[in-house]
N, CA, C and O atoms as a printed pandas DataFrame, in Angstrom:
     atom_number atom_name residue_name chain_id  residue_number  x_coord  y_coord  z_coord
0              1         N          UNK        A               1  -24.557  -16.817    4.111
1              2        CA          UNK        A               1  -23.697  -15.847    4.735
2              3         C          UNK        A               1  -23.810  -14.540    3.960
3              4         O          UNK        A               1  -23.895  -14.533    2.732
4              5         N          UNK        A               2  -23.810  -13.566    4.613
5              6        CA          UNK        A               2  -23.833  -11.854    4.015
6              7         C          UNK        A               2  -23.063  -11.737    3.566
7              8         O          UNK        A               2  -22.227  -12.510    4.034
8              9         N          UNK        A               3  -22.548  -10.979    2.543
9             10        CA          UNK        A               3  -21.433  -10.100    2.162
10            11         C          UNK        A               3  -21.202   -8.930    3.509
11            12         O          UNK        A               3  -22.045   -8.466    4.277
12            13         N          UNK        A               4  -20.256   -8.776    3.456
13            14        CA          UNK        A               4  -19.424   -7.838    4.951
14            15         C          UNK        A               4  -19.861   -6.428    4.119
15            16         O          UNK        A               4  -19.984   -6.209    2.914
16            17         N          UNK        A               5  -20.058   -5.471    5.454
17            18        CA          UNK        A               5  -20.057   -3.838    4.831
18            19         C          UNK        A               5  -18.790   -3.461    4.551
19            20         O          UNK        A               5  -17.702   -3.972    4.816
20            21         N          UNK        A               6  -19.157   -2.337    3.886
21            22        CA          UNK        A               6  -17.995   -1.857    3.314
22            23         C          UNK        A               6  -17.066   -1.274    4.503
23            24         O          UNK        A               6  -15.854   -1.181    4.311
24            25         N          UNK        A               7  -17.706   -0.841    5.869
25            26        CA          UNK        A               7  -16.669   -0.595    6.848
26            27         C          UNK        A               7  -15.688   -2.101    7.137
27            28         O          UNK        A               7  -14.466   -2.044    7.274
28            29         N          UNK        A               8  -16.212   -2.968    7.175
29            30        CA          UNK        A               8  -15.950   -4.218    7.483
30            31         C          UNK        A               8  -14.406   -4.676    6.596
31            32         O          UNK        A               8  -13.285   -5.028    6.963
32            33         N          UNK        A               9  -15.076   -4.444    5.262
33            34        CA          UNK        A               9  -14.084   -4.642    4.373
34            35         C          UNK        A               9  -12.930   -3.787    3.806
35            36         O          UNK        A               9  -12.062   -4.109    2.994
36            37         N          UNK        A              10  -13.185   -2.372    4.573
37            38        CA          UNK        A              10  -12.501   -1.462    4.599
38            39         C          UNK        A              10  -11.295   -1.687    6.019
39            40         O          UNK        A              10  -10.072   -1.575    5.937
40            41         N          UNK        A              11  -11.853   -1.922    6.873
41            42        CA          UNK        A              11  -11.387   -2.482    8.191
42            43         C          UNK        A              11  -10.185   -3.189    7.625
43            44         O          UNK        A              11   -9.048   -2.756    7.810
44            45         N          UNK        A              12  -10.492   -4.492    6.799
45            46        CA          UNK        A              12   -9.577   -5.854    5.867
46            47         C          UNK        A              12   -8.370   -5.382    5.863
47            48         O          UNK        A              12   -7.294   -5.549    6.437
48            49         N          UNK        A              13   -9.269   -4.183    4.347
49            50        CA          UNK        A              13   -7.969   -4.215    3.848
50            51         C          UNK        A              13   -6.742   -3.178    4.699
51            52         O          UNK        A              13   -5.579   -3.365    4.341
52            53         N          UNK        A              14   -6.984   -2.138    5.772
53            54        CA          UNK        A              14   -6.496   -1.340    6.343
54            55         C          UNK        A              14   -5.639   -2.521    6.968
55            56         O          UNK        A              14   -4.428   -2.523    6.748
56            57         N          UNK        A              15   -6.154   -3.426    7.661
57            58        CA          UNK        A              15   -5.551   -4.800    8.477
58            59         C          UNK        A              15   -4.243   -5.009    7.540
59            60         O          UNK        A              15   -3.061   -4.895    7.865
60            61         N          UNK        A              16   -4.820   -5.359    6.238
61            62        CA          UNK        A              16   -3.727   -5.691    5.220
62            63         C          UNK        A              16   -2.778   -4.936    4.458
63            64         O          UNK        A              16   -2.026   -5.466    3.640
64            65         N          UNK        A              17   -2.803   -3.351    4.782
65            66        CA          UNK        A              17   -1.978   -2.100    4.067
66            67         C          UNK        A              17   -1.026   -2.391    4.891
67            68         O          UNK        A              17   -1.126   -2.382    6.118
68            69         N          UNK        A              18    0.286   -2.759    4.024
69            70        CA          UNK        A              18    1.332   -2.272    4.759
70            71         C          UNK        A              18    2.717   -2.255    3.800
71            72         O          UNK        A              18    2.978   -2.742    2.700
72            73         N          UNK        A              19    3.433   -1.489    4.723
73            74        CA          UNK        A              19    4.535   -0.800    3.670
74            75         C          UNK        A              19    5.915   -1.725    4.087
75            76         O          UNK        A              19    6.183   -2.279    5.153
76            77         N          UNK        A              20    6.667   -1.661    2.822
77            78        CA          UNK        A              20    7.497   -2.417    2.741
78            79         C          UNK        A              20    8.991   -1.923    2.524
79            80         O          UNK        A              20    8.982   -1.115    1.595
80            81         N          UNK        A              21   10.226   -2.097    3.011
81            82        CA          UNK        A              21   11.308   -1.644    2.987
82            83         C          UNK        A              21   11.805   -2.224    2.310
83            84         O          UNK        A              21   12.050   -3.357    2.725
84            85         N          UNK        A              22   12.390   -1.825    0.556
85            86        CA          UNK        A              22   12.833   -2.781   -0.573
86            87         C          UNK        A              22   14.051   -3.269   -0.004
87            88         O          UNK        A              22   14.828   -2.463    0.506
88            89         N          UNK        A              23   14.295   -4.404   -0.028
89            90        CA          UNK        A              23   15.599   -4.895    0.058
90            91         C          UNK        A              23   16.548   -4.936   -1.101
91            92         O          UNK        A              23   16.454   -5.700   -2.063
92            93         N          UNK        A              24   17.574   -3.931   -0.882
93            94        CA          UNK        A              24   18.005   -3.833   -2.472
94            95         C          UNK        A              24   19.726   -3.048   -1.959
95            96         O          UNK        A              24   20.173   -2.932   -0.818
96            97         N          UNK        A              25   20.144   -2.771   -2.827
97            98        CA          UNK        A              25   21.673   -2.148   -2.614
98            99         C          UNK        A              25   21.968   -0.334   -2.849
99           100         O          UNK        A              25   22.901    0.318   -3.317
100          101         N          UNK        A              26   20.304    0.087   -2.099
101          102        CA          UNK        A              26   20.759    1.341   -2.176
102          103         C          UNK        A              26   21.375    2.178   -1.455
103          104         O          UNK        A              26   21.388    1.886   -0.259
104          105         N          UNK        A              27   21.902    3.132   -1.752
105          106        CA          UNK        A              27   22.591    4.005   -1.010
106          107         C          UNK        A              27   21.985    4.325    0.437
107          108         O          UNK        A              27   20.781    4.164    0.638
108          109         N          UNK        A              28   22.810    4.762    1.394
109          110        CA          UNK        A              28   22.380    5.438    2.625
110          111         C          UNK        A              28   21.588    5.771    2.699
111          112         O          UNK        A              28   20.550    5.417    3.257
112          113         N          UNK        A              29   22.152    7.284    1.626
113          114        CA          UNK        A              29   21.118    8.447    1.622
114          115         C          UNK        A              29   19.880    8.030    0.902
115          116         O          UNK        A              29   18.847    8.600    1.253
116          117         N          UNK        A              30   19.797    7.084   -0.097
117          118        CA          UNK        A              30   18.822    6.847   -0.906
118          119         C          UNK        A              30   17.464    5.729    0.475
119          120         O          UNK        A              30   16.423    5.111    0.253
120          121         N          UNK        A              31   18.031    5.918    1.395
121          122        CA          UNK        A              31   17.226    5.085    2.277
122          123         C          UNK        A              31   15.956    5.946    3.122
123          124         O          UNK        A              31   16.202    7.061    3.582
124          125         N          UNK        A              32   14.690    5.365    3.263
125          126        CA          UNK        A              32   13.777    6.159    4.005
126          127         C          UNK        A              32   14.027    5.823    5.482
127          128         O          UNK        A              32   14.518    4.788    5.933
128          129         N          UNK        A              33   13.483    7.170    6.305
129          130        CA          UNK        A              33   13.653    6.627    7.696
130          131         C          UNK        A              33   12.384    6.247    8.237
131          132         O          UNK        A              33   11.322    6.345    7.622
132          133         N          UNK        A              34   12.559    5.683    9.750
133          134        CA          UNK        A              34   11.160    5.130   10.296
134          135         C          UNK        A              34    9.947    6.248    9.979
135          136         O          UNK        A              34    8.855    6.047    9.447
136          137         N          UNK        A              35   10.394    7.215   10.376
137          138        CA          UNK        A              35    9.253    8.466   10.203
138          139         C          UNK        A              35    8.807    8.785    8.694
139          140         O          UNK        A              35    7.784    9.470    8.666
140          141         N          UNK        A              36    9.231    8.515    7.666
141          142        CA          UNK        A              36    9.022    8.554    6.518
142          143         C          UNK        A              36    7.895    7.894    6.217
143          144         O          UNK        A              36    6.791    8.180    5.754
144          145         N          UNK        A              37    8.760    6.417    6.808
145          146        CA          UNK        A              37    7.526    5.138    5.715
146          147         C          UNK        A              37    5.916    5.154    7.013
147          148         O          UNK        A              37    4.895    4.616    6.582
148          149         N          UNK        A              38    5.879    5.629    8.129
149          150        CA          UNK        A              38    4.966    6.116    8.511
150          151         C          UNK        A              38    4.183    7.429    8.186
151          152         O          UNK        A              38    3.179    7.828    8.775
152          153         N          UNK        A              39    4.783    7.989    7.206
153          154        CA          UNK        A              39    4.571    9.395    6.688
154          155         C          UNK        A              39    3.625    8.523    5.522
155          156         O          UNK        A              39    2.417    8.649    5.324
156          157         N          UNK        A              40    4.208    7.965    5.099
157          158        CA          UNK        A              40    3.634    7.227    3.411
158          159         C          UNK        A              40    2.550    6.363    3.962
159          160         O          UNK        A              40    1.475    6.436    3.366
160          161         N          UNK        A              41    2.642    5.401    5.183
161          162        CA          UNK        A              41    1.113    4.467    5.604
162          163         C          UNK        A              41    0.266    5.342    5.878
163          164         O          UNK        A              41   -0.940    5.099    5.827
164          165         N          UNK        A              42    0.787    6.592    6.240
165          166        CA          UNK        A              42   -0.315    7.341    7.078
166          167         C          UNK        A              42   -1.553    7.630    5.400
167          168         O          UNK        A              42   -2.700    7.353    5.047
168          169         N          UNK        A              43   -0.284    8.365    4.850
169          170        CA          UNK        A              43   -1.295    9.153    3.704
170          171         C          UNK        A              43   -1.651    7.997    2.679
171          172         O          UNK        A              43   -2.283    8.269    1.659
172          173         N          UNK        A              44   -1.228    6.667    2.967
173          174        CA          UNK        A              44   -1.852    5.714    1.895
174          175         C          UNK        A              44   -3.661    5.311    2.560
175          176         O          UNK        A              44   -4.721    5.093    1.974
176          177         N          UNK        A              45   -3.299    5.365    3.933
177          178        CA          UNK        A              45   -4.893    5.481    4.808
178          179         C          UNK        A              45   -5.754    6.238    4.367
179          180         O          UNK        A              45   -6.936    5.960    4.166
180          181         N          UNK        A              46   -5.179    7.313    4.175
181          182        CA          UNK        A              46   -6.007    8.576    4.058
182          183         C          UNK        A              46   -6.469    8.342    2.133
183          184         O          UNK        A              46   -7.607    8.244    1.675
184          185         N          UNK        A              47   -5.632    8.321    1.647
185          186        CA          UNK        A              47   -5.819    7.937    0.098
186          187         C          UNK        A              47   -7.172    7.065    0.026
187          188         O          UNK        A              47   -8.234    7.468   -0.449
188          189         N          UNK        A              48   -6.965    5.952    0.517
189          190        CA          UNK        A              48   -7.560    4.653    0.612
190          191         C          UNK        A              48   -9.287    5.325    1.152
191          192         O          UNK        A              48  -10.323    5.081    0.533
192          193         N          UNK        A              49   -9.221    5.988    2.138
193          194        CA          UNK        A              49  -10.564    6.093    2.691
194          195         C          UNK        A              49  -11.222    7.297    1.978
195          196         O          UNK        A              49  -12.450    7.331    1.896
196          197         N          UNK        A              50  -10.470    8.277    1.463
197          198        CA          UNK        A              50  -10.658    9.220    0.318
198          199         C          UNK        A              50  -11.421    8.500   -0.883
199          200         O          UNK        A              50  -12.547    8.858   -1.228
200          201         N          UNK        A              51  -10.680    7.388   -1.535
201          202        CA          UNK        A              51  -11.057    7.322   -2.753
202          203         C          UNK        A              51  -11.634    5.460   -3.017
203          204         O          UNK        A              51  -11.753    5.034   -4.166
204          205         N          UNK        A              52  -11.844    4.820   -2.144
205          206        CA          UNK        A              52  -12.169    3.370   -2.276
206          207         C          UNK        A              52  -11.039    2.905   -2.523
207          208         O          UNK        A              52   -9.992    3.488   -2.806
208          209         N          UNK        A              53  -11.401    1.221   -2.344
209          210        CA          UNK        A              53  -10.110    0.307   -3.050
210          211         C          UNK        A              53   -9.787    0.305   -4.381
211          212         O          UNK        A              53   -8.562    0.294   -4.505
212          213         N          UNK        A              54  -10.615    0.315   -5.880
213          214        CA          UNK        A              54  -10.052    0.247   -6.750
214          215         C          UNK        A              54   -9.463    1.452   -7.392
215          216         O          UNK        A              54   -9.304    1.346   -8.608
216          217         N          UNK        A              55   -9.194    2.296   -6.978
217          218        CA          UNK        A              55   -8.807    3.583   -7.030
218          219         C          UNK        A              55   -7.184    3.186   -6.446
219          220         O          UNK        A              55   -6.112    2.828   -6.933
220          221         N          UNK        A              56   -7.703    3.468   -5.220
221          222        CA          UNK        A              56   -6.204    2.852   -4.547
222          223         C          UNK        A              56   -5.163    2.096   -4.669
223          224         O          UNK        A              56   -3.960    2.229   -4.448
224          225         N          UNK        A              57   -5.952    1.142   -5.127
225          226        CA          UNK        A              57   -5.050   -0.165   -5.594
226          227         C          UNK        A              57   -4.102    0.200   -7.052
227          228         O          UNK        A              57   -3.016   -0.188   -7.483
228          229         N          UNK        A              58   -5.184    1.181   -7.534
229          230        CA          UNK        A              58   -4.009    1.634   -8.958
230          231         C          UNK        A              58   -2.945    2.546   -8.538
231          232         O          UNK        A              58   -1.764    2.552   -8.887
232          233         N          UNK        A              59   -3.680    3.460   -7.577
233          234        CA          UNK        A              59   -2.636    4.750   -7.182
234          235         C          UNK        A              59   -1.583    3.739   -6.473
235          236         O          UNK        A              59   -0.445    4.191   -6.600
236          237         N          UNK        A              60   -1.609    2.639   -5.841
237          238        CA          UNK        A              60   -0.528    2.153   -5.000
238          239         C          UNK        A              60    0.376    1.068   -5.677
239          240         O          UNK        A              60    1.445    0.548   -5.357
240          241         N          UNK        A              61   -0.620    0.908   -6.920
241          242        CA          UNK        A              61    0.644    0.294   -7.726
242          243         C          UNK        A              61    1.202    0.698   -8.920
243          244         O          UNK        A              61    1.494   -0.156   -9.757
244          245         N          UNK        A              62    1.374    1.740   -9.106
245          246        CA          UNK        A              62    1.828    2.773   -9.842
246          247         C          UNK        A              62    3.754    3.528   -9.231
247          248         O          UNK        A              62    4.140    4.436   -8.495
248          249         N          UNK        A              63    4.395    2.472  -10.086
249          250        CA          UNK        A              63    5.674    2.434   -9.731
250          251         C          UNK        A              63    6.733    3.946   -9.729
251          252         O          UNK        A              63    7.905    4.137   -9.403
252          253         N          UNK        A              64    5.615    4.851  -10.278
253          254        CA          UNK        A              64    6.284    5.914  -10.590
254          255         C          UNK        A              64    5.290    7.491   -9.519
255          256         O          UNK        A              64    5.478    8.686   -9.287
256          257         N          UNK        A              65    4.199    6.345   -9.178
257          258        CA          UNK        A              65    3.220    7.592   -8.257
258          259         C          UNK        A              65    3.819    7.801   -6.952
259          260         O          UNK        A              65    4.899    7.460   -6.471
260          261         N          UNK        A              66    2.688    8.547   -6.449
261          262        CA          UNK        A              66    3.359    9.246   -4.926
262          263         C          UNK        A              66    3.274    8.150   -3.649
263          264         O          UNK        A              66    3.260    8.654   -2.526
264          265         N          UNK        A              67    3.229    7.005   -3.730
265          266        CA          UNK        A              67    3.088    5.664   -3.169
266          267         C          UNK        A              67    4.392    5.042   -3.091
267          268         O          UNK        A              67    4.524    4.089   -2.323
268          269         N          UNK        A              68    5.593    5.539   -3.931
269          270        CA          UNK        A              68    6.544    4.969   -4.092
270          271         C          UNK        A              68    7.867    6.007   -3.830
271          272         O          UNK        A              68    8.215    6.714   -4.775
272          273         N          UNK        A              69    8.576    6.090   -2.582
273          274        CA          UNK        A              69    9.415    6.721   -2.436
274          275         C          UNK        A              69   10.833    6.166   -1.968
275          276         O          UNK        A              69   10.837    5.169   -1.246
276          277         N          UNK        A              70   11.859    6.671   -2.286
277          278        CA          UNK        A              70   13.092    6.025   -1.804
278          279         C          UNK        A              70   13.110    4.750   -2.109
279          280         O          UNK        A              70   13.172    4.466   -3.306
280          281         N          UNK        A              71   13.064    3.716   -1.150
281          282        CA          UNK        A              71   12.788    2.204   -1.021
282          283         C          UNK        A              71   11.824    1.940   -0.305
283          284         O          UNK        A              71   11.867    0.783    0.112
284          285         N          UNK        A              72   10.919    2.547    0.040
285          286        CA          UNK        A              72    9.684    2.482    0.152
286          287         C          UNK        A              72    8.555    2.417   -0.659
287          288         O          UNK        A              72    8.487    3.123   -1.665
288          289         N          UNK        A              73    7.448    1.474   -0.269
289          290        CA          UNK        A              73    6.475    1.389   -1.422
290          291         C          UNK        A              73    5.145    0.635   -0.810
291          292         O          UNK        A              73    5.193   -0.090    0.184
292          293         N          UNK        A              74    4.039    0.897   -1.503
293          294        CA          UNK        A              74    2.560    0.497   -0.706
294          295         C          UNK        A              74    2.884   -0.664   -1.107
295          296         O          UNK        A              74    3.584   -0.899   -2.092
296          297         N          UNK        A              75    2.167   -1.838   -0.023
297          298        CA          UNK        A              75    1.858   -2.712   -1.266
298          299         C          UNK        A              75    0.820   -3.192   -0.336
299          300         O          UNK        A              75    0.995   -2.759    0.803
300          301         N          UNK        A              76   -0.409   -4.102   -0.503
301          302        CA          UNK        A              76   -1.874   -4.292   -0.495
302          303         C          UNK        A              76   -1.967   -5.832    0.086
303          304         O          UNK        A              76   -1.560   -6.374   -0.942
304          305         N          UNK        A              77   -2.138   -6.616    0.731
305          306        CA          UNK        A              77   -2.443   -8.070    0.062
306          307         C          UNK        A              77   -4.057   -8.408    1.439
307          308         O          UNK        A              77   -4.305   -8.068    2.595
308          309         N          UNK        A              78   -4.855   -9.381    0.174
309          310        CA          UNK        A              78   -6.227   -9.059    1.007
310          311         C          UNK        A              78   -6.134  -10.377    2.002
311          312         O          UNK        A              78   -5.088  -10.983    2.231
312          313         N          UNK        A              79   -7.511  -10.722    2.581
313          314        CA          UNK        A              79   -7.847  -11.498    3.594
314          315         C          UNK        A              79   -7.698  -13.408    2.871
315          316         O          UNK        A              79   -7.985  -14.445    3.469
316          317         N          UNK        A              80   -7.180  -13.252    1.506
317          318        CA          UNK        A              80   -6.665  -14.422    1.127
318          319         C          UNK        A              80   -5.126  -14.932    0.629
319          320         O          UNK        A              80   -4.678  -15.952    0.105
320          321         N          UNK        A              81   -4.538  -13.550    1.123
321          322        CA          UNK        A              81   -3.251  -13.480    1.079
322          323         C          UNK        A              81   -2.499  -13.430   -0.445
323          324         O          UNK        A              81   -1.355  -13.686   -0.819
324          325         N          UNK        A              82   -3.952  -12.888   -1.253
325          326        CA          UNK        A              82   -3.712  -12.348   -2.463
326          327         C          UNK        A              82   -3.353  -10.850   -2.746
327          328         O          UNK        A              82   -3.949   -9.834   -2.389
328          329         N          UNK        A              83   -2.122  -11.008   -3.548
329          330        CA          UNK        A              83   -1.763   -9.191   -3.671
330          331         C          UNK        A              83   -3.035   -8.661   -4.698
331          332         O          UNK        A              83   -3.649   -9.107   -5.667
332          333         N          UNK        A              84   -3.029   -7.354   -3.811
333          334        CA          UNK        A              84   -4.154   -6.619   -4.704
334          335         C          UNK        A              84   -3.617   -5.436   -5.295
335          336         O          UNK        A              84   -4.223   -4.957   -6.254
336          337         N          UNK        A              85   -2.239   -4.711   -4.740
337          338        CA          UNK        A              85   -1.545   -3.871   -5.113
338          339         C          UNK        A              85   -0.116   -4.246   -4.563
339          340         O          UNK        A              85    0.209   -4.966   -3.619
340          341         N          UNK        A              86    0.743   -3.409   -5.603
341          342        CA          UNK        A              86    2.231   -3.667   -4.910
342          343         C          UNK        A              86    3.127   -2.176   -6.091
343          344         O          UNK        A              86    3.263   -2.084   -7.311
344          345         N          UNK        A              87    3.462   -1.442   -5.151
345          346        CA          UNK        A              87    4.142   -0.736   -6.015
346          347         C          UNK        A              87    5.367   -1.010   -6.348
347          348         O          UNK        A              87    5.997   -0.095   -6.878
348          349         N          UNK        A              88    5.943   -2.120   -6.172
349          350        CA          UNK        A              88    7.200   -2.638   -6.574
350          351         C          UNK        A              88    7.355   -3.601   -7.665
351          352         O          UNK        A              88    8.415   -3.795   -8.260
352          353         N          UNK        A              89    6.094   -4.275   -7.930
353          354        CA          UNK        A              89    6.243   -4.944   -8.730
354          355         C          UNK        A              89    4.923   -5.097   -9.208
355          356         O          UNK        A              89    4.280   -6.096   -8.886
356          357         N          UNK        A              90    4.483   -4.297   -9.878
357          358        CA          UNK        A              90    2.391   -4.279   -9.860
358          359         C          UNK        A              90    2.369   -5.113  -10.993
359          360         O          UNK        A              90    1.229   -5.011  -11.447
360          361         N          UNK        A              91    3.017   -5.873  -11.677
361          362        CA          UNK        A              91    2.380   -6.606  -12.901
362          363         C          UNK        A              91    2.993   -8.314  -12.624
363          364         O          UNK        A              91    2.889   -9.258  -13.408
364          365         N          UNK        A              92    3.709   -8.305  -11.101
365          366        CA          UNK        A              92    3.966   -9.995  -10.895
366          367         C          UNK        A              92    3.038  -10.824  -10.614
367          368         O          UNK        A              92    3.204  -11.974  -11.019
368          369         N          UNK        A              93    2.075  -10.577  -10.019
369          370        CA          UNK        A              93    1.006  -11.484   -9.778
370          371         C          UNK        A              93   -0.042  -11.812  -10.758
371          372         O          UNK        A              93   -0.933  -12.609  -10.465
């Protein structure tokens, strides 16, 4: 069997980017809205196809980078349902 192209595997992980609404006890105001955390998938796409995955994967788990807003946050997991990034908790896995 081949190894997949990099569109292929780029395809994956895009399949597998998705953003997550922390479940936690914050404030109202401290809350993102729908248009936000689509504001943040959008430009984590754009990040992602800008700069490859291992690039990405640091910028998105980087608890203090631009990946992480409000209660919002990237987090990554690939085609084995292994996290590859998580900006909420980048050192649990």
């Amino acid at each position: 069997m081949s190894k997949p192209s990099l569109a292929a595997r780029l395809a994956a992980y895009f399949a597998s980017l998705l953003l997550a609404v922390c479940c936690g006890t914050a404030l109202a105001g401290d809350r993102a809205t729908p248009r936000e955390a689509r504001v943040l998938f959008d430009q984590a796409v754009k990040y992602l196809q800008a700069n490859g995955p291992e690039k990405s994967w640091a910028a998105f788990s980087n608890t203090k980078g631009p990946f992480v807003r409000k209660d919002l946050y990237v987090y990554v997991i690939d085609r084995k349902g292994t996290y590859v990034a998580n900006g909420a908790a980048p050192t649990r896995w």
